[in-house]
Amino acid sequence: MQKRFWKGCATLILCLPMLILAGQQPAAAQEHNAPAPGWWPFSKPFKGLEMGQQGGLDDGRIGSGLKEALRIGTQNAVALTGKPNGYFDNPAIRILMPQQLQTLETTMRAVGYGPQMDAFMLSMNRAAERAAPAATQIFTDALSAMTFEDVRTILTGNDTAATDYFKAKTSNRLVAAFRPVVEQAMNEVGAVRQYKELVTLYQSIPFVKSATLDIDQHVVSKGLDGLFHVLGEEERKIRTDPTARVTDLLKEVFSR
């Protein structure tokens, strides 16, 4: 009898760890499947937003914060490019002679027409600076039309995902808006006349090839390239630099 008692105790002791593990299994499985701290429904959170989610911000608030960031970024980009010397004093976006006319530029400078070439390049940049403010309403419309799926794509994208979004959504409208402003500005500052004079002088040089180009389209194209370049820089700042978060909403969303 005593022998059976001790044998039963031994069996119970051997089985006890398995019973304990079996009792803990549901909790462990639940813990394993539970969302991790700072969980975000997208695969790669916009830098700063993950911490905001931990602070109790819902998806709507975070989406509003992102749109606020993009509104400020587009306003800054337009302000930086649409001012005197906004293009001309920025080497990254300064509009130069088109590649097709580089031979013309080199030749004209070699025969003493350097000042005229400089004046013509300044005229092209002045036209782009005049056109840049036309982007404000177009960017605003694109921002208003942004869907939750657009927000998610931007959140999970690279450092210029928002800039890429605006480029895809607004380029056609921007070309249509920039073209008449550039044409008018080029005429007012005498750029078209200067261009025609330069081409005429160039073609009067013996043994040179004819040079023709839609110079207005060149200014529009390079002007938009410069605008999106600056917009990309502004986007990177808001993503990474706390000092660029200049409103209460941005601080609330990105600083938590």
PDB file of C-alpha atoms in Angstrom:
ATOM      1  CA  MET A   1       0.000   0.000   0.000  1.00  0.00           C
ATOM      2  CA  GLN A   2       2.754   2.379   1.034  1.00  0.00           C
ATOM      3  CA  LYS A   3       4.666   1.336  -2.048  1.00  0.00           C
ATOM      4  CA  ARG A   4       1.701   2.246  -4.339  1.00  0.00           C
ATOM      5  CA  PHE A   5       1.372   5.634  -2.552  1.00  0.00           C
ATOM      6  CA  TRP A   6       4.971   6.623  -3.233  1.00  0.00           C
ATOM      7  CA  LYS A   7       4.707   5.360  -6.809  1.00  0.00           C
ATOM      8  CA  GLY A   8       1.648   7.596  -7.357  1.00  0.00           C
ATOM      9  CA  CYS A   9       3.474  10.603  -5.896  1.00  0.00           C
ATOM     10  CA  ALA A  10       6.401  10.000  -8.206  1.00  0.00           C
ATOM     11  CA  THR A  11       4.081   9.851 -11.228  1.00  0.00           C
ATOM     12  CA  LEU A  12       2.368  13.103 -10.162  1.00  0.00           C
ATOM     13  CA  ILE A  13       5.698  14.861  -9.750  1.00  0.00           C
ATOM     14  CA  LEU A  14       6.812  13.738 -13.205  1.00  0.00           C
ATOM     15  CA  CYS A  15       3.573  14.967 -14.798  1.00  0.00           C
ATOM     16  CA  LEU A  16       3.407  18.268 -12.895  1.00  0.00           C
ATOM     17  CA  PRO A  17       5.627  20.303 -15.317  1.00  0.00           C
ATOM     18  CA  MET A  18       3.498  19.220 -18.280  1.00  0.00           C
ATOM     19  CA  LEU A  19       0.323  20.192 -16.450  1.00  0.00           C
ATOM     20  CA  ILE A  20       1.770  23.594 -15.594  1.00  0.00           C
ATOM     21  CA  LEU A  21       2.850  24.193 -19.215  1.00  0.00           C
ATOM     22  CA  ALA A  22      -0.537  23.112 -20.502  1.00  0.00           C
ATOM     23  CA  GLY A  23      -2.232  25.570 -18.158  1.00  0.00           C
ATOM     24  CA  GLN A  24       0.001  28.416 -19.334  1.00  0.00           C
ATOM     25  CA  GLN A  25      -0.302  27.686 -23.061  1.00  0.00           C
ATOM     26  CA  PRO A  26      -3.371  29.872 -23.848  1.00  0.00           C
ATOM     27  CA  ALA A  27      -1.846  32.888 -22.106  1.00  0.00           C
ATOM     28  CA  ALA A  28       1.477  32.353 -23.845  1.00  0.00           C
ATOM     29  CA  ALA A  29      -0.200  32.008 -27.219  1.00  0.00           C
ATOM     30  CA  GLN A  30      -2.232  35.133 -26.541  1.00  0.00           C
ATOM     31  CA  GLU A  31       0.897  37.021 -25.554  1.00  0.00           C
ATOM     32  CA  HIS A  32       2.664  35.760 -28.670  1.00  0.00           C
ATOM     33  CA  ASN A  33      -0.140  37.002 -30.929  1.00  0.00           C
ATOM     34  CA  ALA A  34      -0.661  40.310 -29.148  1.00  0.00           C
ATOM     35  CA  PRO A  35       0.382  43.518 -30.940  1.00  0.00           C
ATOM     36  CA  ALA A  36       3.861  44.647 -30.024  1.00  0.00           C
ATOM     37  CA  PRO A  37       4.280  47.954 -28.197  1.00  0.00           C
ATOM     38  CA  GLY A  38       4.030  50.860 -30.613  1.00  0.00           C
ATOM     39  CA  TRP A  39       2.183  48.704 -33.147  1.00  0.00           C
ATOM     40  CA  TRP A  40       1.186  50.499 -36.350  1.00  0.00           C
ATOM     41  CA  PRO A  41      -1.062  48.963 -39.014  1.00  0.00           C
ATOM     42  CA  PHE A  42       1.435  49.787 -41.753  1.00  0.00           C
ATOM     43  CA  SER A  43       4.692  47.974 -42.323  1.00  0.00           C
ATOM     44  CA  LYS A  44       7.028  50.955 -41.952  1.00  0.00           C
ATOM     45  CA  PRO A  45       5.793  53.945 -39.931  1.00  0.00           C
ATOM     46  CA  PHE A  46       6.607  57.508 -40.891  1.00  0.00           C
ATOM     47  CA  LYS A  47       9.394  58.509 -38.537  1.00  0.00           C
ATOM     48  CA  GLY A  48       7.863  59.956 -35.378  1.00  0.00           C
ATOM     49  CA  LEU A  49       4.364  58.616 -35.935  1.00  0.00           C
ATOM     50  CA  GLU A  50       4.972  55.314 -34.177  1.00  0.00           C
ATOM     51  CA  MET A  51       5.645  57.138 -30.928  1.00  0.00           C
ATOM     52  CA  GLY A  52       2.596  59.303 -31.517  1.00  0.00           C
ATOM     53  CA  GLN A  53       0.480  56.149 -31.740  1.00  0.00           C
ATOM     54  CA  GLN A  54       1.804  55.085 -28.344  1.00  0.00           C
ATOM     55  CA  GLY A  55       0.638  58.434 -27.012  1.00  0.00           C
ATOM     56  CA  GLY A  56      -2.976  57.550 -27.812  1.00  0.00           C
ATOM     57  CA  LEU A  57      -3.357  59.233 -31.211  1.00  0.00           C
ATOM     58  CA  ASP A  58      -5.781  57.527 -33.560  1.00  0.00           C
ATOM     59  CA  ASP A  59      -5.361  57.003 -37.299  1.00  0.00           C
ATOM     60  CA  GLY A  60      -7.417  60.100 -38.113  1.00  0.00           C
ATOM     61  CA  ARG A  61      -5.244  62.327 -35.972  1.00  0.00           C
ATOM     62  CA  ILE A  62      -2.076  60.909 -37.473  1.00  0.00           C
ATOM     63  CA  GLY A  63      -3.477  61.364 -40.987  1.00  0.00           C
ATOM     64  CA  SER A  64      -4.270  64.988 -40.156  1.00  0.00           C
ATOM     65  CA  GLY A  65      -0.729  65.436 -38.906  1.00  0.00           C
ATOM     66  CA  LEU A  66       0.701  64.075 -42.126  1.00  0.00           C
ATOM     67  CA  LYS A  67      -1.496  66.359 -44.236  1.00  0.00           C
ATOM     68  CA  GLU A  68      -0.473  69.314 -42.087  1.00  0.00           C
ATOM     69  CA  ALA A  69       3.163  68.419 -42.701  1.00  0.00           C
ATOM     70  CA  LEU A  70       2.591  68.255 -46.444  1.00  0.00           C
ATOM     71  CA  ARG A  71       0.664  71.535 -46.467  1.00  0.00           C
ATOM     72  CA  ILE A  72       3.565  73.292 -44.765  1.00  0.00           C
ATOM     73  CA  GLY A  73       6.107  71.553 -46.982  1.00  0.00           C
ATOM     74  CA  THR A  74       4.404  72.646 -50.193  1.00  0.00           C
ATOM     75  CA  GLN A  75       3.962  76.203 -48.922  1.00  0.00           C
ATOM     76  CA  ASN A  76       7.652  76.397 -48.045  1.00  0.00           C
ATOM     77  CA  ALA A  77       8.695  74.984 -51.417  1.00  0.00           C
ATOM     78  CA  VAL A  78       6.625  77.561 -53.293  1.00  0.00           C
ATOM     79  CA  ALA A  79       7.851  80.389 -51.067  1.00  0.00           C
ATOM     80  CA  LEU A  80      11.493  79.408 -51.529  1.00  0.00           C
ATOM     81  CA  THR A  81      11.293  79.145 -55.315  1.00  0.00           C
ATOM     82  CA  GLY A  82       8.751  81.868 -56.034  1.00  0.00           C
ATOM     83  CA  LYS A  83      10.845  84.789 -54.789  1.00  0.00           C
ATOM     84  CA  PRO A  84      13.547  86.892 -56.455  1.00  0.00           C
ATOM     85  CA  ASN A  85      16.624  84.702 -56.930  1.00  0.00           C
ATOM     86  CA  GLY A  86      14.713  81.675 -55.630  1.00  0.00           C
ATOM     87  CA  TYR A  87      16.035  79.723 -58.603  1.00  0.00           C
ATOM     88  CA  PHE A  88      19.010  81.787 -59.664  1.00  0.00           C
ATOM     89  CA  ASP A  89      20.765  81.815 -56.268  1.00  0.00           C
ATOM     90  CA  ASN A  90      20.210  78.091 -55.659  1.00  0.00           C
ATOM     91  CA  PRO A  91      22.860  76.105 -57.573  1.00  0.00           C
ATOM     92  CA  ALA A  92      20.824  72.914 -57.184  1.00  0.00           C
ATOM     93  CA  ILE A  93      17.901  74.278 -59.210  1.00  0.00           C
ATOM     94  CA  ARG A  94      19.357  77.183 -61.208  1.00  0.00           C
ATOM     95  CA  ILE A  95      18.138  76.978 -64.797  1.00  0.00           C
ATOM     96  CA  LEU A  96      21.048  76.778 -67.212  1.00  0.00           C
ATOM     97  CA  MET A  97      21.218  76.729 -70.970  1.00  0.00           C
ATOM     98  CA  PRO A  98      19.622  73.586 -72.384  1.00  0.00           C
ATOM     99  CA  GLN A  99      21.979  70.826 -73.383  1.00  0.00           C
ATOM    100  CA  GLN A 100      21.068  71.247 -77.046  1.00  0.00           C
ATOM    101  CA  LEU A 101      22.393  74.813 -76.919  1.00  0.00           C
ATOM    102  CA  GLN A 102      25.602  74.235 -74.984  1.00  0.00           C
ATOM    103  CA  THR A 103      27.622  74.537 -78.176  1.00  0.00           C
ATOM    104  CA  LEU A 104      25.902  77.848 -78.830  1.00  0.00           C
ATOM    105  CA  GLU A 105      26.743  79.039 -75.315  1.00  0.00           C
ATOM    106  CA  THR A 106      30.390  77.988 -75.543  1.00  0.00           C
ATOM    107  CA  THR A 107      30.807  79.586 -78.942  1.00  0.00           C
ATOM    108  CA  MET A 108      29.072  82.833 -77.979  1.00  0.00           C
ATOM    109  CA  ARG A 109      31.148  83.200 -74.829  1.00  0.00           C
ATOM    110  CA  ALA A 110      34.298  82.556 -76.825  1.00  0.00           C
ATOM    111  CA  VAL A 111      33.529  85.444 -79.195  1.00  0.00           C
ATOM    112  CA  GLY A 112      32.728  87.946 -76.444  1.00  0.00           C
ATOM    113  CA  TYR A 113      29.030  87.459 -75.792  1.00  0.00           C
ATOM    114  CA  GLY A 114      29.386  86.188 -72.223  1.00  0.00           C
ATOM    115  CA  PRO A 115      27.364  89.059 -70.676  1.00  0.00           C
ATOM    116  CA  GLN A 116      24.496  88.400 -73.072  1.00  0.00           C
ATOM    117  CA  MET A 117      24.512  84.713 -72.146  1.00  0.00           C
ATOM    118  CA  ASP A 118      24.445  85.610 -68.443  1.00  0.00           C
ATOM    119  CA  ALA A 119      21.530  87.995 -68.975  1.00  0.00           C
ATOM    120  CA  PHE A 120      19.615  85.340 -70.871  1.00  0.00           C
ATOM    121  CA  MET A 121      20.105  82.733 -68.129  1.00  0.00           C
ATOM    122  CA  LEU A 122      18.972  85.259 -65.526  1.00  0.00           C
ATOM    123  CA  SER A 123      15.839  85.879 -67.607  1.00  0.00           C
ATOM    124  CA  MET A 124      14.987  82.171 -67.660  1.00  0.00           C
ATOM    125  CA  ASN A 125      15.293  81.942 -63.883  1.00  0.00           C
ATOM    126  CA  ARG A 126      13.219  85.076 -63.375  1.00  0.00           C
ATOM    127  CA  ALA A 127      10.437  83.524 -65.455  1.00  0.00           C
ATOM    128  CA  ALA A 128      10.469  80.358 -63.324  1.00  0.00           C
ATOM    129  CA  GLU A 129      10.368  82.447 -60.156  1.00  0.00           C
ATOM    130  CA  ARG A 130       7.307  84.250 -61.486  1.00  0.00           C
ATOM    131  CA  ALA A 131       5.577  80.961 -62.308  1.00  0.00           C
ATOM    132  CA  ALA A 132       6.233  79.096 -59.044  1.00  0.00           C
ATOM    133  CA  PRO A 133       3.341  80.629 -57.019  1.00  0.00           C
ATOM    134  CA  ALA A 134       0.893  79.079 -59.505  1.00  0.00           C
ATOM    135  CA  ALA A 135       1.649  75.744 -57.815  1.00  0.00           C
ATOM    136  CA  THR A 136       0.037  76.739 -54.509  1.00  0.00           C
ATOM    137  CA  GLN A 137      -3.598  76.036 -55.395  1.00  0.00           C
ATOM    138  CA  ILE A 138      -2.706  72.928 -57.387  1.00  0.00           C
ATOM    139  CA  PHE A 139      -0.861  71.435 -54.417  1.00  0.00           C
ATOM    140  CA  THR A 140      -3.774  72.371 -52.141  1.00  0.00           C
ATOM    141  CA  ASP A 141      -6.242  70.582 -54.415  1.00  0.00           C
ATOM    142  CA  ALA A 142      -4.078  67.451 -54.496  1.00  0.00           C
ATOM    143  CA  LEU A 143      -3.817  67.493 -50.722  1.00  0.00           C
ATOM    144  CA  SER A 144      -7.596  67.787 -50.327  1.00  0.00           C
ATOM    145  CA  ALA A 145      -8.117  64.840 -52.671  1.00  0.00           C
ATOM    146  CA  MET A 146      -5.678  62.621 -50.774  1.00  0.00           C
ATOM    147  CA  THR A 147      -7.268  59.352 -49.634  1.00  0.00           C
ATOM    148  CA  PHE A 148      -6.434  57.121 -46.689  1.00  0.00           C
ATOM    149  CA  GLU A 149      -4.710  54.761 -49.129  1.00  0.00           C
ATOM    150  CA  ASP A 150      -2.574  57.676 -50.343  1.00  0.00           C
ATOM    151  CA  VAL A 151      -1.680  58.485 -46.742  1.00  0.00           C
ATOM    152  CA  ARG A 152      -0.709  54.874 -46.097  1.00  0.00           C
ATOM    153  CA  THR A 153       1.471  54.787 -49.227  1.00  0.00           C
ATOM    154  CA  ILE A 154       3.272  57.928 -48.115  1.00  0.00           C
ATOM    155  CA  LEU A 155       3.681  56.673 -44.551  1.00  0.00           C
ATOM    156  CA  THR A 156       5.297  53.453 -45.715  1.00  0.00           C
ATOM    157  CA  GLY A 157       7.326  55.079 -48.484  1.00  0.00           C
ATOM    158  CA  ASN A 158      10.785  56.577 -48.720  1.00  0.00           C
ATOM    159  CA  ASP A 159      11.955  60.025 -47.603  1.00  0.00           C
ATOM    160  CA  THR A 160      10.397  61.703 -50.648  1.00  0.00           C
ATOM    161  CA  ALA A 161       7.244  59.586 -50.972  1.00  0.00           C
ATOM    162  CA  ALA A 162       4.998  62.638 -50.566  1.00  0.00           C
ATOM    163  CA  THR A 163       6.966  64.550 -53.196  1.00  0.00           C
ATOM    164  CA  ASP A 164       6.595  61.595 -55.557  1.00  0.00           C
ATOM    165  CA  TYR A 165       2.847  61.615 -54.856  1.00  0.00           C
ATOM    166  CA  PHE A 166       2.538  65.308 -55.714  1.00  0.00           C
ATOM    167  CA  LYS A 167       4.640  64.853 -58.840  1.00  0.00           C
ATOM    168  CA  ALA A 168       2.383  62.055 -60.072  1.00  0.00           C
ATOM    169  CA  LYS A 169      -0.851  63.881 -59.231  1.00  0.00           C
ATOM    170  CA  THR A 170      -0.027  67.455 -60.240  1.00  0.00           C
ATOM    171  CA  SER A 171       2.580  67.500 -63.034  1.00  0.00           C
ATOM    172  CA  ASN A 172       0.116  67.872 -65.915  1.00  0.00           C
ATOM    173  CA  ARG A 173      -1.774  70.689 -64.196  1.00  0.00           C
ATOM    174  CA  LEU A 174       1.478  72.388 -63.226  1.00  0.00           C
ATOM    175  CA  VAL A 175       2.742  72.352 -66.806  1.00  0.00           C
ATOM    176  CA  ALA A 176      -0.535  73.909 -67.966  1.00  0.00           C
ATOM    177  CA  ALA A 177      -0.358  76.550 -65.227  1.00  0.00           C
ATOM    178  CA  PHE A 178       3.341  77.355 -65.641  1.00  0.00           C
ATOM    179  CA  ARG A 179       3.403  77.650 -69.426  1.00  0.00           C
ATOM    180  CA  PRO A 180       1.417  80.900 -69.881  1.00  0.00           C
ATOM    181  CA  VAL A 181       3.142  82.553 -66.923  1.00  0.00           C
ATOM    182  CA  VAL A 182       6.565  81.610 -68.273  1.00  0.00           C
ATOM    183  CA  GLU A 183       5.686  82.797 -71.779  1.00  0.00           C
ATOM    184  CA  GLN A 184       4.484  86.147 -70.471  1.00  0.00           C
ATOM    185  CA  ALA A 185       7.445  86.563 -68.140  1.00  0.00           C
ATOM    186  CA  MET A 186       9.949  85.616 -70.844  1.00  0.00           C
ATOM    187  CA  ASN A 187       8.446  88.239 -73.120  1.00  0.00           C
ATOM    188  CA  GLU A 188       8.326  90.909 -70.416  1.00  0.00           C
ATOM    189  CA  VAL A 189      11.946  90.480 -69.371  1.00  0.00           C
ATOM    190  CA  GLY A 190      13.074  90.275 -72.974  1.00  0.00           C
ATOM    191  CA  ALA A 191      14.273  86.680 -72.783  1.00  0.00           C
ATOM    192  CA  VAL A 192      12.636  85.620 -76.034  1.00  0.00           C
ATOM    193  CA  ARG A 193      14.119  88.571 -77.858  1.00  0.00           C
ATOM    194  CA  GLN A 194      17.532  87.840 -76.329  1.00  0.00           C
ATOM    195  CA  TYR A 195      17.268  84.201 -77.300  1.00  0.00           C
ATOM    196  CA  LYS A 196      16.378  85.006 -80.898  1.00  0.00           C
ATOM    197  CA  GLU A 197      19.217  87.520 -81.108  1.00  0.00           C
ATOM    198  CA  LEU A 198      21.684  84.988 -79.731  1.00  0.00           C
ATOM    199  CA  VAL A 199      20.548  82.312 -82.185  1.00  0.00           C
ATOM    200  CA  THR A 200      20.779  84.790 -85.070  1.00  0.00           C
ATOM    201  CA  LEU A 201      24.295  85.817 -84.038  1.00  0.00           C
ATOM    202  CA  TYR A 202      25.316  82.204 -83.584  1.00  0.00           C
ATOM    203  CA  GLN A 203      23.999  81.202 -87.001  1.00  0.00           C
ATOM    204  CA  SER A 204      25.901  84.078 -88.587  1.00  0.00           C
ATOM    205  CA  ILE A 205      29.174  82.441 -87.544  1.00  0.00           C
ATOM    206  CA  PRO A 206      30.595  80.435 -90.469  1.00  0.00           C
ATOM    207  CA  PHE A 207      30.335  76.638 -90.366  1.00  0.00           C
ATOM    208  CA  VAL A 208      28.004  76.388 -87.364  1.00  0.00           C
ATOM    209  CA  LYS A 209      24.895  74.247 -87.279  1.00  0.00           C
ATOM    210  CA  SER A 210      21.406  75.668 -86.891  1.00  0.00           C
ATOM    211  CA  ALA A 211      20.164  75.841 -83.279  1.00  0.00           C
ATOM    212  CA  THR A 212      16.465  75.893 -82.467  1.00  0.00           C
ATOM    213  CA  LEU A 213      14.575  74.991 -79.293  1.00  0.00           C
ATOM    214  CA  ASP A 214      11.279  75.660 -77.523  1.00  0.00           C
ATOM    215  CA  ILE A 215      12.904  77.756 -74.836  1.00  0.00           C
ATOM    216  CA  ASP A 216       9.638  78.313 -72.942  1.00  0.00           C
ATOM    217  CA  GLN A 217       9.168  74.562 -72.559  1.00  0.00           C
ATOM    218  CA  HIS A 218      12.737  74.275 -71.298  1.00  0.00           C
ATOM    219  CA  VAL A 219      12.025  76.830 -68.575  1.00  0.00           C
ATOM    220  CA  VAL A 220       8.754  75.117 -67.614  1.00  0.00           C
ATOM    221  CA  SER A 221      10.401  71.696 -67.410  1.00  0.00           C
ATOM    222  CA  LYS A 222      13.423  72.823 -65.421  1.00  0.00           C
ATOM    223  CA  GLY A 223      11.263  75.075 -63.269  1.00  0.00           C
ATOM    224  CA  LEU A 224       9.123  72.120 -62.200  1.00  0.00           C
ATOM    225  CA  ASP A 225      12.202  69.968 -61.633  1.00  0.00           C
ATOM    226  CA  GLY A 226      13.502  72.646 -59.290  1.00  0.00           C
ATOM    227  CA  LEU A 227      10.189  73.021 -57.480  1.00  0.00           C
ATOM    228  CA  PHE A 228       9.961  69.287 -56.776  1.00  0.00           C
ATOM    229  CA  HIS A 229      13.606  69.203 -55.721  1.00  0.00           C
ATOM    230  CA  VAL A 230      12.943  71.841 -53.073  1.00  0.00           C
ATOM    231  CA  LEU A 231       9.716  70.107 -52.040  1.00  0.00           C
ATOM    232  CA  GLY A 232      11.684  66.902 -51.509  1.00  0.00           C
ATOM    233  CA  GLU A 233      14.133  68.745 -49.267  1.00  0.00           C
ATOM    234  CA  GLU A 234      11.275  70.191 -47.227  1.00  0.00           C
ATOM    235  CA  GLU A 235       9.729  66.738 -46.852  1.00  0.00           C
ATOM    236  CA  ARG A 236      12.994  65.295 -45.534  1.00  0.00           C
ATOM    237  CA  LYS A 237      13.241  68.101 -42.976  1.00  0.00           C
ATOM    238  CA  ILE A 238       9.790  67.451 -41.550  1.00  0.00           C
ATOM    239  CA  ARG A 239      10.459  63.722 -41.411  1.00  0.00           C
ATOM    240  CA  THR A 240      13.754  64.045 -39.553  1.00  0.00           C
ATOM    241  CA  ASP A 241      14.202  67.516 -38.026  1.00  0.00           C
ATOM    242  CA  PRO A 242      12.142  68.414 -34.913  1.00  0.00           C
ATOM    243  CA  THR A 243      12.726  72.145 -35.503  1.00  0.00           C
ATOM    244  CA  ALA A 244      10.794  71.889 -38.783  1.00  0.00           C
ATOM    245  CA  ARG A 245       7.598  70.895 -36.911  1.00  0.00           C
ATOM    246  CA  VAL A 246       6.246  74.388 -36.484  1.00  0.00           C
ATOM    247  CA  THR A 247       2.603  73.799 -35.490  1.00  0.00           C
ATOM    248  CA  ASP A 248       1.038  72.252 -32.391  1.00  0.00           C
ATOM    249  CA  LEU A 249      -0.399  69.396 -34.452  1.00  0.00           C
ATOM    250  CA  LEU A 250       2.979  68.521 -35.936  1.00  0.00           C
ATOM    251  CA  LYS A 251       4.592  68.581 -32.511  1.00  0.00           C
ATOM    252  CA  GLU A 252       1.802  66.446 -31.081  1.00  0.00           C
ATOM    253  CA  VAL A 253       2.004  63.832 -33.810  1.00  0.00           C
ATOM    254  CA  PHE A 254       5.721  63.714 -34.525  1.00  0.00           C
ATOM    255  CA  SER A 255       7.267  64.429 -31.131  1.00  0.00           C
ATOM    256  CA  ARG A 256       5.591  61.839 -28.910  1.00  0.00           C
TER     257      ARG A 256
END
